[in-house]
Short mmCIF file of C-alpha atoms in Angstrom, two decimals:
data_model
loop_
_atom_site.label_atom_id
_atom_site.label_comp_id
_atom_site.label_asym_id
_atom_site.label_seq_id
_atom_site.Cartn_x
_atom_site.Cartn_y
_atom_site.Cartn_z
CA MET A 1 31.88 -30.32 10.74
CA THR A 2 34.04 -28.49 13.26
CA GLU A 3 32.55 -26.08 15.75
CA THR A 4 33.99 -23.10 13.90
CA GLU A 5 34.73 -23.01 10.18
CA SER A 6 36.72 -20.25 8.50
CA ASN A 7 36.35 -19.24 4.86
CA VAL A 8 37.83 -16.42 2.81
CA TYR A 9 35.96 -14.56 0.06
CA ASP A 10 36.53 -11.41 -1.95
CA VAL A 11 33.19 -10.02 -0.78
CA VAL A 12 30.82 -10.90 2.07
CA VAL A 13 27.22 -9.61 1.90
CA ILE A 14 25.08 -9.56 5.06
CA GLY A 15 21.42 -9.73 4.07
CA ALA A 16 19.90 -11.61 1.13
CA GLY A 17 17.00 -9.34 0.31
CA PRO A 18 16.75 -7.71 -3.14
CA VAL A 19 19.57 -5.32 -2.23
CA GLY A 20 21.99 -7.98 -1.03
CA GLU A 21 21.11 -10.19 -3.97
CA ASN A 22 21.95 -7.39 -6.40
CA VAL A 23 25.26 -6.59 -4.71
CA ALA A 24 26.19 -10.27 -4.96
CA ASP A 25 25.06 -10.41 -8.58
CA ARG A 26 27.29 -7.46 -9.53
CA THR A 27 30.36 -8.69 -7.63
CA ARG A 28 29.99 -12.19 -9.07
CA ALA A 29 29.63 -10.73 -12.55
CA ALA A 30 32.97 -9.01 -11.94
CA GLY A 31 34.57 -12.33 -11.06
CA LEU A 32 34.78 -11.78 -7.29
CA THR A 33 34.10 -14.70 -4.96
CA THR A 34 31.06 -13.79 -2.88
CA ALA A 35 29.32 -15.10 0.23
CA ILE A 36 25.85 -13.95 1.23
CA VAL A 37 24.39 -14.36 4.74
CA GLU A 38 20.70 -14.44 5.59
CA SER A 39 18.93 -15.04 8.93
CA GLU A 40 15.38 -15.24 7.52
CA LEU A 41 13.99 -15.89 4.04
CA VAL A 42 16.19 -15.33 1.01
CA GLY A 43 14.44 -12.56 -0.91
CA GLY A 44 13.95 -10.35 2.12
CA GLU A 45 11.24 -7.96 3.22
CA CYS A 46 10.12 -6.95 -0.26
CA SER A 47 9.41 -10.48 -1.44
CA TYR A 48 7.44 -11.70 1.56
CA TRP A 49 6.15 -8.81 3.69
CA ALA A 50 6.24 -5.59 1.66
CA CYS A 51 6.26 -4.82 -2.06
CA MET A 52 5.02 -8.08 -3.55
CA PRO A 53 2.30 -9.10 -1.08
CA SER A 54 1.00 -5.55 -0.64
CA LYS A 55 0.68 -5.00 -4.38
CA ALA A 56 -0.93 -8.41 -4.82
CA LEU A 57 -3.54 -7.32 -2.27
CA LEU A 58 -4.02 -3.94 -3.92
CA ARG A 59 -4.18 -4.93 -7.59
CA PRO A 60 -7.73 -6.37 -7.42
CA VAL A 61 -8.83 -3.32 -5.43
CA ILE A 62 -7.55 -0.90 -8.05
CA ALA A 63 -8.77 -3.01 -10.98
CA ARG A 64 -12.29 -3.08 -9.55
CA ALA A 65 -12.22 0.67 -8.96
CA ASP A 66 -11.14 1.26 -12.56
CA ALA A 67 -13.83 -1.12 -13.85
CA ARG A 68 -16.53 0.67 -11.89
CA ARG A 69 -15.59 3.89 -13.70
CA THR A 70 -15.82 2.27 -17.14
CA PRO A 71 -19.06 2.63 -19.14
CA GLY A 72 -20.68 -0.73 -19.88
CA LEU A 73 -18.71 -2.47 -17.16
CA GLY A 74 -19.48 -0.62 -13.96
CA GLN A 75 -22.72 -2.44 -13.14
CA ALA A 76 -21.05 -5.83 -13.55
CA VAL A 77 -18.53 -5.23 -10.77
CA GLN A 78 -20.64 -3.74 -7.99
CA GLY A 79 -20.36 -6.76 -5.72
CA PRO A 80 -17.70 -7.36 -3.06
CA LEU A 81 -14.25 -8.71 -3.79
CA ASP A 82 -13.63 -12.41 -3.25
CA THR A 83 -11.36 -11.95 -0.23
CA SER A 84 -10.26 -15.59 -0.15
CA ALA A 85 -9.21 -15.45 -3.79
CA VAL A 86 -7.31 -12.19 -3.23
CA LEU A 87 -5.45 -13.68 -0.26
CA ALA A 88 -4.65 -16.81 -2.26
CA HIS A 89 -3.29 -14.62 -5.05
CA ARG A 90 -1.15 -12.84 -2.43
CA ASP A 91 0.13 -16.18 -1.14
CA TYR A 92 1.11 -17.19 -4.68
CA TYR A 93 3.26 -14.07 -5.07
CA THR A 94 5.05 -14.78 -1.79
CA SER A 95 5.66 -18.40 -2.89
CA GLY A 96 3.85 -19.43 0.27
CA TRP A 97 6.64 -17.79 2.27
CA LYS A 98 9.15 -20.32 0.95
CA ASP A 99 12.42 -19.20 -0.60
CA ASP A 100 13.44 -22.22 -2.71
CA GLY A 101 13.38 -20.22 -5.94
CA GLN A 102 15.48 -17.42 -4.52
CA VAL A 103 18.03 -19.88 -3.12
CA GLU A 104 18.28 -21.50 -6.54
CA TRP A 105 18.98 -18.08 -8.07
CA ILE A 106 21.84 -17.41 -5.64
CA GLU A 107 23.32 -20.79 -6.44
CA GLY A 108 22.93 -19.99 -10.13
CA ILE A 109 25.14 -16.89 -9.95
CA GLY A 110 27.83 -18.83 -8.11
CA ALA A 111 27.54 -17.15 -4.71
CA ASP A 112 27.68 -19.14 -1.47
CA LEU A 113 24.70 -18.82 0.87
CA TYR A 114 25.11 -19.06 4.64
CA ARG A 115 21.98 -19.42 6.74
CA GLY A 116 22.16 -17.72 10.11
CA GLN A 117 22.77 -14.47 11.96
CA GLY A 118 25.69 -12.55 10.52
CA ARG A 119 27.62 -10.14 12.75
CA LEU A 120 30.76 -8.12 12.21
CA ALA A 121 33.64 -9.39 14.32
CA GLY A 122 36.21 -6.77 13.38
CA PRO A 123 37.43 -5.32 10.07
CA ARG A 124 36.61 -7.50 7.06
CA THR A 125 35.35 -10.28 9.33
CA VAL A 126 31.82 -11.67 9.65
CA GLU A 127 30.83 -14.33 12.15
CA VAL A 128 27.78 -16.41 11.24
CA THR A 129 25.80 -18.25 13.89
CA GLY A 130 23.81 -20.96 12.15
CA PRO A 131 20.38 -22.38 13.03
CA GLY A 132 21.98 -25.14 15.08
CA GLY A 133 24.38 -22.85 16.92
CA GLU A 134 27.33 -23.72 14.70
CA ARG A 135 29.72 -20.85 14.01
CA ARG A 136 31.48 -19.89 10.82
CA VAL A 137 33.92 -17.05 10.34
CA LEU A 138 33.95 -15.39 6.93
CA THR A 139 36.81 -13.10 5.94
CA ALA A 140 36.51 -10.58 3.11
CA ARG A 141 39.58 -9.68 1.07
CA HIS A 142 38.00 -6.55 -0.34
CA ALA A 143 34.58 -5.63 1.07
CA VAL A 144 31.75 -6.39 3.46
CA ALA A 145 28.36 -5.06 2.37
CA VAL A 146 25.67 -4.55 5.03
CA CYS A 147 22.27 -4.99 3.37
CA THR A 148 20.12 -5.79 6.39
CA GLY A 149 17.37 -3.27 5.62
CA SER A 150 14.92 -1.81 8.11
CA ARG A 151 12.09 -2.89 10.37
CA ALA A 152 8.88 -1.28 11.55
CA ALA A 153 9.41 1.23 14.36
CA LEU A 154 6.77 1.05 17.09
CA PRO A 155 6.00 4.01 19.38
CA PRO A 156 6.90 3.78 23.09
CA LEU A 157 3.37 3.19 24.33
CA PRO A 158 3.11 1.31 27.66
CA GLY A 159 1.89 -2.25 27.24
CA LEU A 160 1.96 -2.13 23.44
CA ALA A 161 3.65 -5.53 23.13
CA ASP A 162 0.77 -7.14 25.06
CA VAL A 163 -1.67 -5.81 22.45
CA ARG A 164 0.13 -7.75 19.68
CA PRO A 165 -0.14 -4.88 17.19
CA TRP A 166 0.18 -5.32 13.47
CA THR A 167 3.19 -3.90 11.68
CA SER A 168 3.62 -3.92 7.92
CA ARG A 169 4.50 -7.62 8.14
CA GLU A 170 1.23 -8.67 9.75
CA ALA A 171 -0.77 -6.32 7.54
CA THR A 172 0.55 -7.93 4.36
CA SER A 173 0.47 -11.56 5.55
CA ALA A 174 -2.83 -11.73 7.47
CA GLN A 175 -4.95 -14.76 6.61
CA ARG A 176 -8.30 -13.04 7.06
CA ALA A 177 -9.77 -9.56 6.95
CA PRO A 178 -10.38 -8.18 10.44
CA GLY A 179 -13.89 -6.88 10.99
CA ARG A 180 -12.51 -3.60 12.32
CA LEU A 181 -9.00 -2.26 11.77
CA ILE A 182 -7.31 0.83 13.20
CA VAL A 183 -4.45 2.17 11.10
CA VAL A 184 -2.07 4.54 12.88
CA GLY A 185 -0.03 6.67 10.49
CA GLY A 186 -0.38 8.70 7.32
CA GLY A 187 2.47 7.49 5.14
CA VAL A 188 2.68 4.99 2.30
CA VAL A 189 2.18 1.80 4.32
CA ALA A 190 -0.75 3.34 6.19
CA VAL A 191 -2.66 4.52 3.14
CA GLU A 192 -1.97 1.41 1.06
CA MET A 193 -3.06 -0.98 3.81
CA ALA A 194 -6.09 1.16 4.64
CA THR A 195 -7.05 1.02 0.95
CA ALA A 196 -6.57 -2.74 0.74
CA TRP A 197 -8.34 -3.87 3.90
CA GLN A 198 -11.22 -1.41 3.52
CA ALA A 199 -11.90 -2.93 0.10
CA LEU A 200 -11.50 -6.48 1.46
CA GLY A 201 -14.26 -5.95 3.99
CA SER A 202 -12.73 -4.34 7.07
CA ARG A 203 -14.12 -1.19 8.66
CA VAL A 204 -11.03 0.98 8.75
CA THR A 205 -10.26 3.93 11.01
CA VAL A 206 -7.12 5.92 10.11
CA LEU A 207 -5.49 8.00 12.83
CA VAL A 208 -2.99 10.57 11.57
CA ARG A 209 -0.92 12.68 13.93
CA GLY A 210 -0.21 15.32 11.27
CA GLY A 211 -2.53 17.44 9.21
CA GLY A 212 -2.81 15.13 6.22
CA LEU A 213 -1.64 12.06 4.32
CA LEU A 214 1.55 11.48 2.34
CA GLU A 215 3.20 14.60 3.71
CA ARG A 216 6.47 13.95 1.84
CA MET A 217 4.67 14.44 -1.47
CA GLU A 218 3.01 17.54 -2.89
CA PRO A 219 0.06 18.49 -0.64
CA PHE A 220 -2.57 17.71 -3.27
CA ALA A 221 -1.45 14.04 -3.37
CA GLY A 222 -2.51 13.40 0.20
CA GLU A 223 -5.65 15.45 -0.23
CA LEU A 224 -6.90 13.38 -3.19
CA VAL A 225 -6.04 10.07 -1.50
CA ALA A 226 -7.76 11.19 1.71
CA GLU A 227 -10.86 12.16 -0.23
CA ALA A 228 -11.01 8.75 -1.90
CA LEU A 229 -10.43 6.81 1.32
CA THR A 230 -13.29 8.70 2.97
CA GLU A 231 -15.59 8.04 0.02
CA ALA A 232 -14.69 4.33 0.24
CA GLY A 233 -15.96 4.29 3.81
CA ALA A 234 -12.84 4.73 5.91
CA ASP A 235 -13.01 6.95 9.00
CA LEU A 236 -10.07 9.34 8.59
CA ARG A 237 -9.04 11.49 11.55
CA THR A 238 -6.13 13.92 11.23
CA GLY A 239 -4.40 15.78 14.03
CA THR A 240 -4.96 12.74 16.24
CA SER A 241 -2.45 10.86 18.39
CA VAL A 242 -2.84 7.54 20.20
CA LYS A 243 -2.19 7.99 23.92
CA SER A 244 -2.88 4.45 25.08
CA VAL A 245 -3.79 1.08 23.66
CA SER A 246 -4.96 -2.15 25.28
CA ARG A 247 -6.58 -5.44 24.36
CA GLU A 248 -9.68 -6.31 26.37
CA ASN A 249 -11.26 -9.73 25.83
CA GLY A 250 -9.71 -9.87 22.40
CA THR A 251 -10.80 -6.37 21.40
CA VAL A 252 -8.24 -3.62 20.82
CA VAL A 253 -9.05 -0.34 22.53
CA ALA A 254 -7.19 2.79 21.44
CA VAL A 255 -7.62 6.05 23.34
CA THR A 256 -6.67 9.25 21.52
CA ASP A 257 -5.33 12.55 22.82
CA THR A 258 -8.85 13.96 22.48
CA GLY A 259 -10.23 11.26 24.74
CA ASP A 260 -11.94 9.26 21.99
CA ARG A 261 -12.14 5.52 22.62
CA ILE A 262 -11.93 3.43 19.45
CA GLU A 263 -12.47 -0.33 19.41
CA ALA A 264 -11.20 -2.72 16.75
CA ASP A 265 -10.15 -6.30 16.13
CA GLU A 266 -6.62 -5.31 15.10
CA ILE A 267 -4.45 -2.20 15.14
CA LEU A 268 -1.71 -1.47 12.60
CA PHE A 269 1.10 0.90 13.50
CA ALA A 270 2.67 2.32 10.34
CA THR A 271 4.69 5.03 12.02
CA GLY A 272 8.16 4.75 10.52
CA ARG A 273 11.17 2.49 10.10
CA ALA A 274 14.30 1.68 12.10
CA PRO A 275 17.57 0.19 10.82
CA ARG A 276 18.31 -3.51 11.36
CA THR A 277 21.72 -2.82 12.85
CA ASP A 278 21.18 -3.41 16.57
CA ASP A 279 22.59 -6.97 16.51
CA LEU A 280 25.19 -6.57 13.78
CA GLY A 281 28.44 -6.23 15.72
CA LEU A 282 28.91 -2.59 14.73
CA GLU A 283 30.67 -1.90 18.01
CA THR A 284 33.56 -4.12 16.84
CA VAL A 285 34.42 -1.59 14.13
CA GLY A 286 33.75 1.60 16.06
CA LEU A 287 30.14 2.17 14.99
CA GLU A 288 26.99 2.58 17.07
CA PRO A 289 24.67 -0.45 17.26
CA GLY A 290 21.16 0.37 16.11
CA SER A 291 22.25 3.39 14.06
CA TRP A 292 21.73 4.25 10.42
CA LEU A 293 25.00 3.89 8.52
CA GLU A 294 26.24 7.03 6.79
CA THR A 295 27.86 6.53 3.40
CA ASP A 296 29.38 8.41 0.50
CA ASP A 297 27.82 8.19 -2.95
CA SER A 298 29.65 4.93 -3.70
CA LEU A 299 27.82 3.51 -0.65
CA ARG A 300 31.03 3.11 1.36
CA VAL A 301 30.55 3.74 5.09
CA THR A 302 32.20 6.92 6.32
CA GLY A 303 35.64 6.17 7.80
CA HIS A 304 35.79 2.53 6.63
CA ASP A 305 37.39 1.78 3.27
CA TRP A 306 36.17 -1.86 3.25
CA LEU A 307 32.62 -1.50 4.60
CA TYR A 308 29.56 -0.69 2.48
CA ALA A 309 25.97 -0.02 3.59
CA VAL A 310 23.40 -0.50 0.85
CA GLY A 311 19.63 -0.09 0.85
CA ASP A 312 17.40 1.02 3.72
CA VAL A 313 20.20 0.63 6.25
CA ASN A 314 21.88 3.85 5.05
CA HIS A 315 18.64 5.91 5.25
CA ARG A 316 19.24 7.54 1.86
CA ALA A 317 16.02 6.40 0.16
CA LEU A 318 13.94 3.66 1.80
CA LEU A 319 12.56 2.06 -1.36
CA THR A 320 13.32 -1.35 -2.84
CA HIS A 321 14.03 -0.07 -6.33
CA GLN A 322 16.34 2.60 -4.95
CA GLY A 323 18.16 0.01 -2.85
CA LYS A 324 18.65 -2.17 -5.93
CA TYR A 325 20.00 0.87 -7.77
CA GLN A 326 22.43 1.48 -4.91
CA ALA A 327 23.43 -2.20 -5.09
CA ARG A 328 24.39 -1.84 -8.74
CA ILE A 329 26.46 1.25 -7.92
CA ALA A 330 28.09 -0.38 -4.88
CA GLY A 331 28.85 -3.58 -6.76
CA ALA A 332 30.56 -1.63 -9.52
CA ALA A 333 32.56 0.41 -7.00
CA ILE A 334 33.66 -2.69 -5.08
CA ALA A 335 34.75 -4.36 -8.31
CA ALA A 336 36.67 -1.29 -9.51
CA ARG A 337 38.51 -0.93 -6.21
CA ALA A 338 39.27 -4.66 -6.08
CA ALA A 339 40.75 -4.45 -9.56
CA GLY A 340 43.04 -1.65 -8.41
CA GLU A 341 41.58 0.91 -10.76
CA GLY A 342 42.54 4.52 -10.13
CA ALA A 343 40.02 7.25 -9.43
CA LEU A 344 36.45 6.03 -9.55
CA ASP A 345 33.84 7.66 -11.74
CA SER A 346 32.26 9.17 -8.64
CA GLY A 347 31.16 12.59 -9.88
CA PRO A 348 27.45 13.38 -10.21
CA TRP A 349 25.72 10.74 -12.35
CA GLY A 350 28.96 8.75 -12.63
CA ALA A 351 29.12 4.95 -12.80
CA HIS A 352 30.17 4.77 -9.14
CA ALA A 353 27.87 7.44 -7.65
CA ALA A 354 24.28 6.98 -6.47
CA THR A 355 23.32 10.50 -7.51
CA ALA A 356 19.67 9.61 -8.03
CA ASP A 357 19.32 9.19 -4.26
CA HIS A 358 19.54 12.98 -4.02
CA ALA A 359 17.95 14.18 -7.21
CA ALA A 360 15.67 11.64 -8.87
CA VAL A 361 13.98 9.21 -6.48
CA PRO A 362 10.75 7.83 -8.01
CA GLN A 363 7.90 6.42 -5.93
CA VAL A 364 4.42 5.07 -6.61
CA VAL A 365 1.75 4.80 -3.92
CA PHE A 366 -0.70 2.10 -5.02
CA THR A 367 -3.88 3.60 -3.64
CA ASP A 368 -7.00 4.62 -5.54
CA PRO A 369 -6.14 7.11 -6.92
CA GLU A 370 -2.48 6.28 -7.39
CA ALA A 371 0.09 8.87 -6.41
CA ALA A 372 3.45 8.97 -8.15
CA SER A 373 6.35 11.37 -7.85
CA VAL A 374 10.01 11.81 -8.71
CA GLY A 375 12.58 14.42 -7.79
CA LEU A 376 11.86 17.46 -5.65
CA THR A 377 8.54 18.87 -4.55
CA LEU A 378 8.02 22.61 -4.94
CA ALA A 379 8.79 23.16 -1.25
CA GLU A 380 11.92 20.99 -1.37
CA ALA A 381 13.22 22.76 -4.46
CA GLU A 382 12.73 26.17 -2.86
CA GLN A 383 14.37 25.03 0.36
CA ALA A 384 17.34 23.78 -1.66
CA GLY A 385 17.80 27.28 -3.07
CA HIS A 386 16.58 26.65 -6.60
CA ARG A 387 14.63 29.36 -8.40
CA VAL A 388 11.67 27.36 -9.61
CA ARG A 389 8.14 27.55 -10.90
CA ALA A 390 5.42 24.96 -10.40
CA VAL A 391 3.06 24.22 -13.27
CA ASP A 392 -0.20 22.42 -12.44
CA VAL A 393 -2.64 20.67 -14.76
CA ASP A 394 -6.01 19.11 -13.96
CA LEU A 395 -5.62 15.60 -15.36
CA SER A 396 -9.33 15.39 -16.15
CA THR A 397 -8.74 17.88 -18.99
CA VAL A 398 -6.57 15.37 -20.85
CA ALA A 399 -8.49 13.33 -23.42
CA GLY A 400 -6.81 10.06 -22.45
CA ALA A 401 -7.90 10.47 -18.84
CA GLY A 402 -11.54 10.86 -19.85
CA LEU A 403 -11.31 7.68 -21.91
CA TYR A 404 -9.61 5.85 -19.05
CA ALA A 405 -12.42 6.48 -16.60
CA ASP A 406 -15.69 8.38 -16.36
CA GLY A 407 -15.40 11.17 -13.82
CA TYR A 408 -11.62 10.94 -13.81
CA ARG A 409 -10.09 12.97 -10.97
CA GLY A 410 -6.40 13.75 -10.86
CA ARG A 411 -3.70 16.37 -10.95
CA ALA A 412 -0.18 16.80 -12.27
CA ARG A 413 2.59 19.16 -11.22
CA MET A 414 5.90 19.90 -12.90
CA VAL A 415 8.57 21.85 -11.00
CA VAL A 416 10.87 23.68 -13.41
CA ASP A 417 14.24 25.22 -12.59
CA LEU A 418 14.05 28.70 -14.12
CA GLU A 419 17.82 29.13 -14.35
CA ASP A 420 18.81 25.78 -15.86
CA GLU A 421 15.50 25.25 -17.71
CA ILE A 422 15.28 21.64 -16.54
CA VAL A 423 12.63 19.70 -14.63
CA ARG A 424 13.43 19.27 -10.94
CA GLY A 425 10.37 17.26 -9.96
CA VAL A 426 7.08 15.82 -11.16
CA THR A 427 4.01 14.55 -9.30
CA PHE A 428 1.01 12.75 -10.78
CA VAL A 429 -2.11 11.76 -8.86
CA GLY A 430 -4.94 9.85 -10.50
CA PRO A 431 -5.99 6.41 -11.72
CA GLY A 432 -3.32 4.70 -13.81
CA VAL A 433 -0.53 7.22 -13.22
CA GLY A 434 1.89 4.72 -11.69
CA GLU A 435 2.93 3.53 -15.13
CA MET A 436 3.60 7.13 -16.21
CA ILE A 437 6.20 8.05 -13.63
CA HIS A 438 9.17 6.55 -15.46
CA SER A 439 8.85 9.15 -18.23
CA ALA A 440 9.20 11.81 -15.55
CA THR A 441 12.12 9.93 -14.00
CA VAL A 442 13.96 9.98 -17.33
CA ALA A 443 13.33 13.72 -17.65
CA VAL A 444 14.56 14.48 -14.13
CA ALA A 445 17.53 12.08 -14.04
CA GLY A 446 18.53 13.02 -17.58
CA GLN A 447 18.21 16.73 -16.80
CA VAL A 448 16.45 17.07 -20.14
CA PRO A 449 16.07 20.73 -21.15
CA VAL A 450 12.47 21.89 -21.27
CA GLY A 451 13.08 22.99 -24.84
CA ARG A 452 13.98 19.44 -25.84
CA LEU A 453 10.93 18.01 -24.09
CA TRP A 454 8.81 19.86 -26.66
CA HIS A 455 10.10 17.30 -29.14
CA ALA A 456 9.13 14.29 -27.01
CA VAL A 457 5.66 13.92 -28.52
CA PRO A 458 3.11 12.08 -26.35
CA SER A 459 0.83 9.64 -28.15
CA TYR A 460 -2.81 10.64 -28.51
CA PRO A 461 -5.11 9.86 -26.80
CA THR A 462 -3.16 8.74 -23.71
CA ILE A 463 -2.98 10.14 -20.21
CA SER A 464 0.69 10.88 -21.01
CA GLU A 465 -0.52 13.79 -23.11
CA VAL A 466 -0.45 15.65 -19.80
CA TRP A 467 3.22 16.34 -20.66
CA LEU A 468 2.07 18.54 -23.55
CA ARG A 469 -0.38 20.34 -21.29
CA LEU A 470 2.32 20.92 -18.65
CA LEU A 471 4.76 22.29 -21.21
CA GLU A 472 2.09 24.54 -22.76
CA SER A 473 1.20 25.89 -19.32
CA TYR A 474 4.83 26.58 -18.56
CA ARG A 475 5.35 28.37 -21.88
CA ASP A 476 2.21 30.48 -21.50
CA SER A 477 2.63 31.40 -17.83
#
């Protein structure tokens, strides 16, 4: 093998997480030769340090909580979770942090995998530095797609590196439950990991700089999750910032802005994300290293007709399923442009436009209770200039909710556009609502008229009958 090899492809994808894999799948399906570059594990963040391991940790937690609220079963599940079994189940879903199966899938679609650090080296050019220092230069005839995702952003606290803090990666891959855990943050990662480790035996303290949890959702979502975390035994403190952190004889010591001194075995910072673009060679094509990459709705980077940014790296919607959606759109756009097709179908909801990034992003927070939302909150809709009305329903009034769990607590909100008579957003909070959000996603993305939704009859007795209650409340208000 020579020191530098050069290969030409139709498309080069940097990053083999779910997003990069889906771009490659779509371009290969269109008959385009495709190379995909990965510096870590094929399958990316979601497979090994985010979605899959976190949900594997949380599923037993939620199942036990549901069982405890079920007559005839509650007394049988009062004991602690088998932490070792839960962690083993987590390890199974990460394939033991081995990517053989994912590599086999890439080979199966006919894409070429290059192991190593991929960097742009000018227009349509990617240089790959392999594990042994060997260099390969890949040239793209049509497109380079940057799918490198994001990483945890740590605050600029002096000496933080010496403390060896947890980020989302350590929180989802830990091999034992810490006796005491501090969680800094109030977003999705913070509340999910607080839920998981509290149930697995840790004494959890949650420090939130803002006034509540899940502040990007409707206010009641964070309120119900906070209430449940407190009841589970977590110490939740809002309006609190960490001013300093140190590790003394193995113990983490966090000092807050109020002067409180909190000791723990580990500290998790879940305080945001940063793009993985600092070592990507962006400067070779006139872009700023370490920046988010701005794109149009076909996911093409502004000012570059050959460069695409797909997934977290474009900061449109930092969710795996949304990144995979963008990958399908980008793959179709790349294929259409490579085929020399004329104008793309890039209008709202077109085949080459990621319109859902703006109007219909679904998300489920796998806490107890679950929180699920899609589209705009009431505040977001009003800020966008829509004339809207919010309709709220107590989920405990729905027959299916009462059957699902004794003492069911939950809430639903539907935000209706009064001019277009369509649903702009929906939020559900309560046990089991994660599996309900796709119905709301269809309504929002499909811009289904409220009048037509009257004819979408929910089965009785399910929790989904909340749709009837929401529509009745809207009609009668």
